[in-house]
Amino acid sequence: MSIVTVQLGQCGNQIGFEVFDALFSDSHCPQGLCSKRENEAYQASCKERFFSEEENGVPIARAVLVDMEPKVINQTLSKAAHSGRWKYGQHSCFCQKQGSGNNWAYGYSVHGPRHEESIMNLIQKEVEKCDSLNGFLIIMSMAGGTGSGLGAFVTQNLQDRYSNSLKMNQIIWPYGTGEVIVQNYNSILTLSHLYRSSDALLIHENDAVHKICAKLMNIKQISFRDINQVLAHQLGSVFQPTYSGEGSFHYRRNPLGDLMENLVPHPEFKMLGVRNIPQMSENSLAYSTFTWAGLLKHLRQMLISNAKMEEGAFKDPALYTSWLEPVHAFSVWKTQRAFSKYEKSAALVSNSQFLVKPLDMIVGKAWNMFASKAYIHQYTKFGIEEEDFLDSFTLLEQVIASYCNLGF
Amino acid sequence: MEEGVVNEILQGPLRDVFDSKQLITDISGSGNNWAVGHKVFGSLYQEQILEKLRKSAEHCDCLQCFFVIHSMGGGTGSGLGTFLLKVLEDEFPEVYRFVTSVYPSGEDDVITSPYNSMLAMKELNEHADCVLPIDNQSLFDIISKIDLMVNSGKLGTAIKPKSLVTSSAGAFKKRQEKPFDAMNNIVANLLLNLTSSARFEGSLNMDLNEISMNLVPFPQLHYLVSSLTPLYTLADVNIPSRRLDQMFSDAFSKDHQLIQADPKHSLYLACALMVRGNVQISDLRRNIERLKPSLRFVSWNQEGWKTSLCSVPPVGHSHSLLALANNTCVKPTFIELRERFTRLYKKRAHLHHYLQIEGMEESCFTEAMSSLSALIQEYNQLDATKSMPAEDLPRLRVAV
């Protein structure tokens, strides 16, 4: 089954490119460490999910690119075409000239309705190319105007038009010390709207990824490209094919559905995070060896610091909330085939309390700003009123409270 | 409203850049009288102005913003310039109006400049989206500093003759006679850097509408203090990090601001950093972390930073930084303007030149004065919060 990716805004498009590049590089990586037949099955499965075939044999990414200003899309399209290995569809992008001005209201209330038909038509065309549609992966940031506002609008539309398909939103959580001054407003408006229309929110924090680049990969002058590549690596490790069951040798056909089934047991809890190990610079790769025990220990340690290490530690009921049995809460997906030149690697996707603190901080800062009414006129200008803000605050306080109460 | 300057441009090296049909000139000038510029020439040329604007706008696929460039102290720039603002607002309400205004300095040779500036301020308050105030004294100080560095051969560097920091080729020697060229060049660089992220690619783009969105928390508080660094070219292309960090530090010093202002000792409402060249997000973040403790931000915007990264540096440099600050340090400029105005107005000096123009009454002056006073009061209120601890409003509580 295939996944259609919608890339929105500068962030979404920059990351989307790195994701497809990582997926392609991995599936064509010569060091698969498995049999030829295995490798071919892996490649075929990856291709079906993310690429469609073109006449000259150059795969085309199953993606729709949307941005309200042309520079990033042009860059992304040409980078892909120049690589010669894969590319984006020539007519898969929608572009305007004036941008969204970092204004959620402009992205949602102006661009959304104005360009609804064009964008949804593009998506429909991409969907028609799939033999069977698994669902949508929407890549966007929360801090800007297009990714956040138009992204929320598009997700809502997808829910209306493709109610049987799944939607996972890949959201970029901005740096705590701003990139955009009104990022907290844009974030709460995005999160509250997505909570109603998306099936799962897979969240990546810029601060966390930045730390990975600095500490684990030893990059001295970290650029957005470095950050996006780490992100793409993490996403790749989640979305590349894995076997559909214990002891089976068929690749799973419903990745999004399986993810949701395991990770989103209740609609109140939709926020997911990814941790992936090992993560190191390419130079160190050649000199490292790994054991599974070591990796899993490390992962669990990352999940809850300070806990005691044991084998099979993920089956510990203390990790999970009382209304879920460990056997339902924890599942393992495997594949023989190595990922992206790492001899062994493991990724952990979790729905846990780890995002409560960052969410609380964003809500707090947005609330303070809202209390002083700063910048509100920029939103009311385009139809987002104070009540809309209050609704968002209420929904998110509810989410925070629910997550906090999981311990009881 | 007089022909000399426009004719000079039309005969100069850039004559082909300007469309000769898009010009409006008159003969006599405005006599340094805001009322003549605003009321007389305004009504006289309104139709022509509108027609030419519409023609220009038609050529645009997507019109985002108008730049109005003028001075506050004279008659045409100040009077007709602000009249234009109103026209733009009525005719193109959705297009942003960015105004670069040159404020009169202390030793200003136009006697009526306080009147002109005060009357223009009211218009800027009401009809501009964003104002970048500049004053000649600051520009002159900056030019003097560059001269000093060049002449003393500091750091073993030399300003490349073709660098955009100095004026156009050949004017290097002429600087003593005609400082205005060099000073204007700085303002030109300001506008260049402002639009660089919209014109060139980068890993974190910023459009002009984002400037207004992020830096104007309340509609009346739209005055942004600007600073440009570096002010000299470095011959060495591989800039070690120390020099890069120095660029960031300089942007906040009062010597680099384009008006007489000291942002470090006043209150920030918001700050934008537009970086060009080979600078990455980690450099940006490192410097923000480093400089943050020495700056005071308003309580509801403690992390009020807007940043952008453009990959293409300006000609002759390897990187550059433009900082725009919405900061209460503009207040002294306005207070001084009010004082100079009051001194003249109390004596009713030169007032008759204005009042004899049709449409002008004393109420124009008093209204302008209260508009400016209200603005100063807003800044005062914000400054008063500087020393108070931030009081957080209690959050919403929900039932689980």
Short mmCIF file of N, CA, C and O in Angstrom, two decimals, chain A residues 10 14 69 71-72 75 97-104 175-183 186 207 210 220-224 227 360 363-365 367-369 371-379 381-382 390 393-394 397-398 400-402 405, chain B residues 61-62 64 94 96 129 197-205 207 209-210 212-219 244 269-272 278-283 285 288-289 292 299-301 303-307 309 391-396 398-400:
data_model
loop_
_atom_site.label_atom_id
_atom_site.label_comp_id
_atom_site.label_asym_id
_atom_site.label_seq_id
_atom_site.Cartn_x
_atom_site.Cartn_y
_atom_site.Cartn_z
N GLN A 10 8.26 26.12 3.83
CA GLN A 10 9.70 25.95 3.64
C GLN A 10 10.20 24.73 4.37
O GLN A 10 10.93 23.91 3.83
N GLN A 14 11.73 21.35 2.65
CA GLN A 14 13.14 21.03 2.86
C GLN A 14 13.30 19.66 3.49
O GLN A 14 14.16 18.87 3.10
N GLU A 69 5.38 30.63 -1.53
CA GLU A 69 6.35 31.44 -2.27
C GLU A 69 7.27 30.48 -3.02
O GLU A 69 7.48 29.36 -2.57
N LYS A 71 10.58 30.16 -3.99
CA LYS A 71 12.02 29.82 -3.96
C LYS A 71 12.31 28.41 -3.48
O LYS A 71 13.11 27.69 -4.07
N VAL A 72 11.67 28.00 -2.39
CA VAL A 72 12.02 26.71 -1.80
C VAL A 72 11.61 25.56 -2.70
O VAL A 72 12.35 24.60 -2.89
N GLN A 75 13.98 25.19 -5.53
CA GLN A 75 15.21 24.58 -5.06
C GLN A 75 15.05 23.09 -4.86
O GLN A 75 15.89 22.29 -5.26
N LYS A 97 2.99 33.47 -4.83
CA LYS A 97 4.12 34.39 -4.79
C LYS A 97 4.29 35.09 -3.45
O LYS A 97 5.38 35.46 -3.06
N GLN A 98 3.19 35.31 -2.74
CA GLN A 98 3.34 36.29 -1.66
C GLN A 98 3.64 35.72 -0.29
O GLN A 98 3.83 36.46 0.65
N GLY A 99 3.68 34.42 -0.10
CA GLY A 99 3.97 33.90 1.23
C GLY A 99 2.82 34.07 2.19
O GLY A 99 1.77 34.60 1.82
N SER A 100 3.01 33.58 3.41
CA SER A 100 1.94 33.69 4.41
C SER A 100 2.33 34.62 5.54
O SER A 100 1.57 34.78 6.49
N GLY A 101 3.50 35.21 5.48
CA GLY A 101 3.90 36.18 6.49
C GLY A 101 3.94 35.65 7.89
O GLY A 101 3.71 36.40 8.83
N ASN A 102 4.26 34.36 8.08
CA ASN A 102 4.30 33.79 9.43
C ASN A 102 2.96 33.94 10.14
O ASN A 102 2.91 33.95 11.38
N ASN A 103 1.89 34.10 9.38
CA ASN A 103 0.61 34.37 9.99
C ASN A 103 -0.31 33.17 9.82
O ASN A 103 -0.77 32.88 8.73
N TRP A 104 -0.60 32.45 10.92
CA TRP A 104 -1.44 31.26 10.85
C TRP A 104 -2.78 31.61 10.24
O TRP A 104 -3.32 30.87 9.41
N TYR A 175 12.55 25.71 17.81
CA TYR A 175 13.48 25.97 18.90
C TYR A 175 12.78 26.80 19.97
O TYR A 175 12.00 27.67 19.68
N GLY A 176 13.12 26.51 21.24
CA GLY A 176 12.53 27.27 22.34
C GLY A 176 12.84 28.75 22.23
O GLY A 176 11.96 29.60 22.37
N THR A 177 14.12 29.07 21.95
CA THR A 177 14.47 30.48 21.75
C THR A 177 14.23 30.81 20.32
O THR A 177 15.02 30.52 19.47
N GLY A 178 13.16 31.44 20.10
CA GLY A 178 12.51 31.69 18.85
C GLY A 178 13.25 31.69 17.54
O GLY A 178 14.41 32.04 17.38
N GLU A 179 12.50 31.24 16.58
CA GLU A 179 12.87 31.49 15.20
C GLU A 179 11.90 32.52 14.67
O GLU A 179 12.18 33.27 13.78
N VAL A 180 10.71 32.45 15.24
CA VAL A 180 9.63 33.34 14.81
C VAL A 180 9.00 33.86 16.09
O VAL A 180 8.77 33.10 17.01
N ILE A 181 8.73 35.15 16.15
CA ILE A 181 8.25 35.69 17.41
C ILE A 181 6.85 35.20 17.76
O ILE A 181 6.56 34.94 18.93
N VAL A 182 6.01 35.05 16.76
CA VAL A 182 4.64 34.61 17.06
C VAL A 182 4.52 33.10 16.97
O VAL A 182 3.42 32.57 16.80
N GLN A 183 5.65 32.37 17.14
CA GLN A 183 5.60 30.93 16.95
C GLN A 183 4.69 30.26 17.96
O GLN A 183 4.10 29.21 17.67
N ASN A 186 1.12 30.53 16.66
CA ASN A 186 0.93 29.64 15.52
C ASN A 186 0.89 28.18 15.97
O ASN A 186 0.12 27.38 15.47
N ASP A 207 15.15 21.55 19.01
CA ASP A 207 16.16 21.55 20.07
C ASP A 207 16.76 20.15 20.25
O ASP A 207 17.97 20.00 20.37
N HIS A 210 18.86 19.18 17.28
CA HIS A 210 20.09 19.99 17.32
C HIS A 210 21.10 19.35 18.26
O HIS A 210 22.29 19.25 17.96
N LYS A 220 30.30 20.51 13.84
CA LYS A 220 30.73 21.76 14.48
C LYS A 220 29.80 22.92 14.14
O LYS A 220 29.31 23.63 15.00
N GLN A 221 29.58 23.13 12.86
CA GLN A 221 28.74 24.27 12.48
C GLN A 221 27.45 23.69 11.91
O GLN A 221 27.36 23.35 10.74
N ILE A 222 26.46 23.55 12.78
CA ILE A 222 25.25 22.82 12.40
C ILE A 222 24.37 23.69 11.51
O ILE A 222 24.04 24.82 11.85
N SER A 223 23.99 23.13 10.38
CA SER A 223 23.11 23.86 9.48
C SER A 223 21.74 23.18 9.48
O SER A 223 21.59 22.06 9.97
N PHE A 224 20.76 23.84 8.90
CA PHE A 224 19.44 23.24 8.81
C PHE A 224 19.49 21.96 8.00
O PHE A 224 18.72 21.03 8.24
N ILE A 227 20.32 19.18 10.34
CA ILE A 227 19.16 18.85 11.18
C ILE A 227 18.14 18.05 10.38
O ILE A 227 17.61 17.04 10.86
N ASP A 360 3.54 22.26 27.59
CA ASP A 360 3.18 23.16 28.67
C ASP A 360 3.87 24.52 28.52
O ASP A 360 3.29 25.57 28.72
N VAL A 363 2.28 26.52 25.67
CA VAL A 363 0.98 27.05 26.05
C VAL A 363 1.14 28.20 27.04
O VAL A 363 0.48 29.23 26.94
N GLY A 364 2.09 28.04 27.98
CA GLY A 364 2.32 29.10 28.96
C GLY A 364 2.76 30.40 28.30
O GLY A 364 2.25 31.48 28.59
N LYS A 365 3.73 30.29 27.37
CA LYS A 365 4.24 31.50 26.73
C LYS A 365 3.16 32.15 25.87
O LYS A 365 3.00 33.38 25.86
N TRP A 367 0.03 31.97 26.32
CA TRP A 367 -0.98 32.54 27.22
C TRP A 367 -0.56 33.91 27.72
O TRP A 367 -1.34 34.86 27.76
N ASN A 368 0.72 34.03 28.11
CA ASN A 368 1.24 35.31 28.58
C ASN A 368 1.14 36.39 27.52
O ASN A 368 0.77 37.53 27.79
N MET A 369 1.49 36.00 26.32
CA MET A 369 1.43 36.96 25.22
C MET A 369 -0.03 37.35 24.95
O MET A 369 -0.35 38.50 24.71
N ALA A 371 -2.43 37.36 27.06
CA ALA A 371 -2.94 38.21 28.13
C ALA A 371 -2.63 39.68 27.86
O ALA A 371 -3.39 40.56 28.25
N SER A 372 -1.51 39.94 27.19
CA SER A 372 -1.17 41.33 26.91
C SER A 372 -1.74 41.79 25.57
O SER A 372 -1.54 42.91 25.15
N LYS A 373 -2.42 40.89 24.90
CA LYS A 373 -3.06 41.17 23.60
C LYS A 373 -2.07 41.52 22.50
O LYS A 373 -2.44 42.05 21.46
N ALA A 374 -0.81 41.21 22.72
CA ALA A 374 0.18 41.55 21.69
C ALA A 374 -0.05 40.72 20.44
O ALA A 374 -0.31 39.54 20.51
N TYR A 375 0.08 41.34 19.28
CA TYR A 375 -0.01 40.70 17.96
C TYR A 375 -1.40 40.20 17.59
O TYR A 375 -1.59 39.68 16.50
N ILE A 376 -2.36 40.31 18.50
CA ILE A 376 -3.67 39.74 18.18
C ILE A 376 -4.29 40.41 16.96
O ILE A 376 -4.96 39.76 16.17
N HIS A 377 -3.99 41.71 16.79
CA HIS A 377 -4.62 42.40 15.65
C HIS A 377 -4.20 41.79 14.33
O HIS A 377 -4.94 41.83 13.35
N GLN A 378 -3.00 41.17 14.29
CA GLN A 378 -2.54 40.55 13.05
C GLN A 378 -3.40 39.34 12.69
O GLN A 378 -3.51 38.98 11.52
N TYR A 379 -3.98 38.69 13.70
CA TYR A 379 -4.79 37.51 13.44
C TYR A 379 -6.25 37.88 13.19
O TYR A 379 -6.90 37.31 12.32
N LYS A 381 -7.28 40.46 11.89
CA LYS A 381 -7.35 41.02 10.54
C LYS A 381 -7.84 39.99 9.52
O LYS A 381 -8.45 40.32 8.52
N PHE A 382 -7.50 38.71 9.78
CA PHE A 382 -7.85 37.69 8.81
C PHE A 382 -8.85 36.68 9.34
O PHE A 382 -8.91 35.54 8.89
N LEU A 390 -9.05 31.21 22.51
CA LEU A 390 -9.48 30.60 23.77
C LEU A 390 -9.84 29.13 23.58
O LEU A 390 -9.51 28.29 24.42
N PHE A 393 -6.65 27.22 23.49
CA PHE A 393 -6.05 27.07 24.83
C PHE A 393 -6.78 25.99 25.62
O PHE A 393 -6.17 25.13 26.26
N THR A 394 -8.11 26.03 25.56
CA THR A 394 -8.88 25.05 26.33
C THR A 394 -8.56 23.63 25.91
O THR A 394 -8.30 22.76 26.75
N GLU A 397 -5.02 22.66 27.12
CA GLU A 397 -4.93 22.43 28.56
C GLU A 397 -5.53 21.07 28.89
O GLU A 397 -5.04 20.34 29.77
N GLN A 398 -6.59 20.72 28.16
CA GLN A 398 -7.22 19.42 28.35
C GLN A 398 -6.24 18.29 28.03
O GLN A 398 -6.12 17.32 28.78
N ILE A 400 -2.97 18.43 28.01
CA ILE A 400 -1.90 18.38 29.02
C ILE A 400 -2.40 17.67 30.27
O ILE A 400 -1.72 16.81 30.83
N ALA A 401 -3.61 18.02 30.71
CA ALA A 401 -4.14 17.41 31.92
C ALA A 401 -4.30 15.91 31.73
O ALA A 401 -3.97 15.12 32.62
N SER A 402 -4.80 15.50 30.56
CA SER A 402 -4.99 14.06 30.33
C SER A 402 -3.68 13.31 30.40
O SER A 402 -3.57 12.26 31.03
N ASN A 405 -2.39 13.02 33.90
CA ASN A 405 -3.14 12.09 34.76
C ASN A 405 -2.90 10.64 34.44
O ASN A 405 -3.45 9.76 35.10
N ASP B 61 3.14 40.74 -10.83
CA ASP B 61 2.33 39.52 -10.66
C ASP B 61 1.66 39.55 -9.31
O ASP B 61 0.53 39.16 -9.15
N CYS B 62 2.44 39.98 -8.33
CA CYS B 62 1.93 39.93 -6.96
C CYS B 62 2.57 41.06 -6.19
O CYS B 62 3.74 41.02 -5.86
N GLN B 64 3.42 43.15 -3.11
CA GLN B 64 3.41 42.86 -1.68
C GLN B 64 3.58 44.12 -0.84
O GLN B 64 3.05 44.21 0.25
N GLU B 94 -4.42 46.37 0.88
CA GLU B 94 -3.81 45.15 1.36
C GLU B 94 -2.30 45.11 1.20
O GLU B 94 -1.66 44.14 1.58
N TYR B 96 1.47 46.28 1.97
CA TYR B 96 2.18 46.87 3.10
C TYR B 96 2.88 48.16 2.70
O TYR B 96 3.39 48.28 1.60
N ASP B 129 2.57 51.09 7.84
CA ASP B 129 2.60 49.80 8.52
C ASP B 129 3.86 49.67 9.35
O ASP B 129 3.87 49.08 10.41
N SER B 197 16.36 38.40 1.67
CA SER B 197 15.81 37.08 1.87
C SER B 197 14.62 36.84 0.94
O SER B 197 14.26 35.70 0.67
N ALA B 198 14.01 37.93 0.48
CA ALA B 198 12.91 37.75 -0.46
C ALA B 198 13.45 37.55 -1.87
O ALA B 198 12.80 36.94 -2.71
N ARG B 199 14.66 38.06 -2.12
CA ARG B 199 15.21 37.97 -3.47
C ARG B 199 16.06 36.73 -3.68
O ARG B 199 16.15 36.20 -4.79
N PHE B 200 16.74 36.29 -2.63
CA PHE B 200 17.67 35.17 -2.79
C PHE B 200 17.25 33.99 -1.94
O PHE B 200 16.48 34.13 -1.00
N GLU B 201 17.85 32.84 -2.22
CA GLU B 201 17.50 31.65 -1.47
C GLU B 201 18.24 31.62 -0.15
O GLU B 201 19.25 32.29 0.05
N GLY B 202 17.73 30.79 0.74
CA GLY B 202 18.38 30.64 2.04
C GLY B 202 17.71 29.51 2.78
O GLY B 202 16.68 29.01 2.34
N SER B 203 18.29 29.09 3.90
CA SER B 203 17.69 27.97 4.61
C SER B 203 16.55 28.41 5.52
O SER B 203 15.79 27.59 6.00
N LEU B 204 16.44 29.71 5.78
CA LEU B 204 15.33 30.20 6.58
C LEU B 204 14.92 31.55 6.00
O LEU B 204 15.47 32.58 6.36
N ASN B 205 13.96 31.52 5.10
CA ASN B 205 13.60 32.74 4.39
C ASN B 205 12.72 33.66 5.21
O ASN B 205 12.01 33.23 6.10
N ASP B 207 10.12 37.02 4.41
CA ASP B 207 9.53 37.98 3.49
C ASP B 207 9.22 39.28 4.21
O ASP B 207 9.25 39.35 5.42
N ASN B 209 6.35 40.74 4.55
CA ASN B 209 5.16 40.70 5.39
C ASN B 209 5.45 40.05 6.74
O ASN B 209 4.76 40.30 7.73
N GLU B 210 6.53 39.23 6.78
CA GLU B 210 6.88 38.61 8.06
C GLU B 210 7.48 39.64 9.00
O GLU B 210 7.40 39.50 10.22
N SER B 212 6.54 42.79 9.31
CA SER B 212 5.44 43.47 9.95
C SER B 212 4.75 42.56 10.96
O SER B 212 4.41 42.97 12.07
N MET B 213 4.57 41.30 10.59
CA MET B 213 3.86 40.36 11.46
C MET B 213 4.57 40.17 12.79
O MET B 213 3.96 40.13 13.85
N ASN B 214 5.88 40.03 12.73
CA ASN B 214 6.62 39.68 13.93
C ASN B 214 7.06 40.87 14.75
O ASN B 214 7.26 40.75 15.96
N LEU B 215 7.28 42.01 14.10
CA LEU B 215 7.87 43.13 14.82
C LEU B 215 6.87 44.19 15.25
O LEU B 215 7.24 45.14 15.91
N VAL B 216 5.61 44.05 14.88
CA VAL B 216 4.62 45.07 15.24
C VAL B 216 3.56 44.46 16.15
O VAL B 216 2.51 44.03 15.67
N PRO B 217 3.81 44.40 17.47
CA PRO B 217 2.83 43.75 18.35
C PRO B 217 1.55 44.56 18.53
O PRO B 217 0.50 43.99 18.77
N PHE B 218 1.64 45.85 18.42
CA PHE B 218 0.43 46.69 18.48
C PHE B 218 0.51 47.69 17.35
O PHE B 218 1.57 48.23 17.07
N PRO B 219 -0.63 47.97 16.71
CA PRO B 219 -0.56 48.73 15.45
C PRO B 219 0.18 50.06 15.55
O PRO B 219 0.84 50.45 14.61
N LEU B 244 32.98 36.53 13.47
CA LEU B 244 31.55 36.40 13.21
C LEU B 244 30.76 36.84 14.43
O LEU B 244 29.80 37.60 14.34
N LEU B 269 10.77 45.22 22.52
CA LEU B 269 9.49 44.57 22.33
C LEU B 269 9.66 43.37 21.42
O LEU B 269 8.99 42.36 21.55
N ALA B 270 10.57 43.52 20.46
CA ALA B 270 10.82 42.44 19.51
C ALA B 270 12.11 42.75 18.78
O ALA B 270 12.50 43.91 18.71
N CYS B 271 12.76 41.72 18.26
CA CYS B 271 14.00 41.96 17.56
C CYS B 271 14.13 40.99 16.40
O CYS B 271 13.80 39.81 16.53
N ALA B 272 14.58 41.48 15.25
CA ALA B 272 14.78 40.60 14.10
C ALA B 272 16.23 40.65 13.67
O ALA B 272 16.85 41.71 13.65
N ASN B 278 27.62 32.98 4.64
CA ASN B 278 27.87 31.65 5.13
C ASN B 278 27.76 31.57 6.65
O ASN B 278 28.73 31.38 7.36
N VAL B 279 26.55 31.73 7.12
CA VAL B 279 26.31 31.63 8.56
C VAL B 279 25.24 30.57 8.74
O VAL B 279 24.27 30.55 8.00
N GLN B 280 25.43 29.66 9.69
CA GLN B 280 24.46 28.59 9.89
C GLN B 280 23.64 28.81 11.15
O GLN B 280 23.95 29.67 11.96
N ILE B 281 22.62 27.96 11.30
CA ILE B 281 21.68 28.14 12.41
C ILE B 281 22.40 28.02 13.75
O ILE B 281 22.05 28.72 14.71
N SER B 282 23.45 27.19 13.83
CA SER B 282 24.12 27.04 15.11
C SER B 282 24.87 28.33 15.49
O SER B 282 24.90 28.71 16.66
N ASP B 283 25.45 29.02 14.50
CA ASP B 283 26.13 30.29 14.80
C ASP B 283 25.11 31.30 15.32
O ASP B 283 25.36 32.02 16.29
N ARG B 285 22.22 30.74 16.79
CA ARG B 285 21.71 30.40 18.10
C ARG B 285 22.74 30.67 19.17
O ARG B 285 22.43 31.17 20.24
N ILE B 288 22.71 34.37 19.86
CA ILE B 288 21.51 34.81 20.57
C ILE B 288 21.64 34.43 22.05
O ILE B 288 21.37 35.24 22.94
N GLU B 289 22.08 33.21 22.31
CA GLU B 289 22.25 32.77 23.70
C GLU B 289 23.24 33.67 24.43
O GLU B 289 23.06 34.02 25.59
N LYS B 292 21.62 37.42 24.76
CA LYS B 292 20.34 37.57 25.44
C LYS B 292 20.43 38.13 26.86
O LYS B 292 19.66 39.02 27.21
N SER B 299 8.02 41.61 29.24
CA SER B 299 7.71 40.37 29.94
C SER B 299 6.96 39.35 29.09
O SER B 299 7.17 38.15 29.22
N TRP B 300 6.09 39.81 28.17
CA TRP B 300 5.32 38.84 27.40
C TRP B 300 6.03 38.41 26.13
O TRP B 300 5.46 37.73 25.29
N ASN B 301 7.28 38.82 25.97
CA ASN B 301 7.99 38.42 24.76
C ASN B 301 9.44 38.15 25.08
O ASN B 301 10.35 38.68 24.44
N GLU B 303 11.34 35.70 24.63
CA GLU B 303 12.18 35.15 23.54
C GLU B 303 11.74 35.75 22.22
O GLU B 303 11.49 35.05 21.26
N GLY B 304 11.64 37.08 22.20
CA GLY B 304 11.10 37.72 21.01
C GLY B 304 12.09 37.88 19.89
O GLY B 304 12.38 39.01 19.49
N TRP B 305 12.61 36.81 19.34
CA TRP B 305 13.58 36.88 18.26
C TRP B 305 12.99 36.34 16.97
O TRP B 305 12.40 35.27 16.96
N LYS B 306 13.18 37.08 15.90
CA LYS B 306 12.80 36.59 14.58
C LYS B 306 14.09 36.51 13.78
O LYS B 306 14.86 37.47 13.75
N THR B 307 14.36 35.36 13.17
CA THR B 307 15.65 35.23 12.49
C THR B 307 15.46 34.79 11.06
O THR B 307 14.48 34.14 10.71
N LEU B 309 17.97 33.43 7.52
CA LEU B 309 19.28 33.12 6.96
C LEU B 309 19.19 33.16 5.44
O LEU B 309 18.41 32.41 4.85
N GLU B 391 4.30 39.41 35.85
CA GLU B 391 3.22 38.75 36.57
C GLU B 391 2.47 37.86 35.60
O GLU B 391 1.88 38.35 34.65
N ASP B 392 2.47 36.58 35.86
CA ASP B 392 1.80 35.69 34.92
C ASP B 392 0.32 35.58 35.25
O ASP B 392 -0.05 35.34 36.39
N LEU B 393 -0.48 35.69 34.25
CA LEU B 393 -1.91 35.50 34.44
C LEU B 393 -2.15 34.02 34.71
O LEU B 393 -1.56 33.17 34.05
N PRO B 394 -3.02 33.69 35.66
CA PRO B 394 -3.24 32.26 35.94
C PRO B 394 -3.82 31.56 34.72
O PRO B 394 -4.63 32.12 34.00
N ARG B 395 -3.35 30.30 34.51
CA ARG B 395 -3.77 29.57 33.32
C ARG B 395 -5.19 29.05 33.48
O ARG B 395 -5.72 28.97 34.57
N LEU B 396 -5.75 28.63 32.36
CA LEU B 396 -7.07 28.02 32.38
C LEU B 396 -7.00 26.70 33.12
O LEU B 396 -6.04 25.96 32.97
N VAL B 398 -8.87 23.03 33.68
CA VAL B 398 -9.89 22.19 33.05
C VAL B 398 -10.21 21.02 33.95
O VAL B 398 -9.37 20.54 34.70
N ALA B 399 -11.43 20.54 33.85
CA ALA B 399 -11.82 19.34 34.58
C ALA B 399 -11.36 18.14 33.77
O ALA B 399 -11.45 18.14 32.55
N VAL B 400 -10.85 17.13 34.47
CA VAL B 400 -10.38 15.97 33.71
C VAL B 400 -11.42 14.87 33.75
O VAL B 400 -11.84 14.47 34.83
#
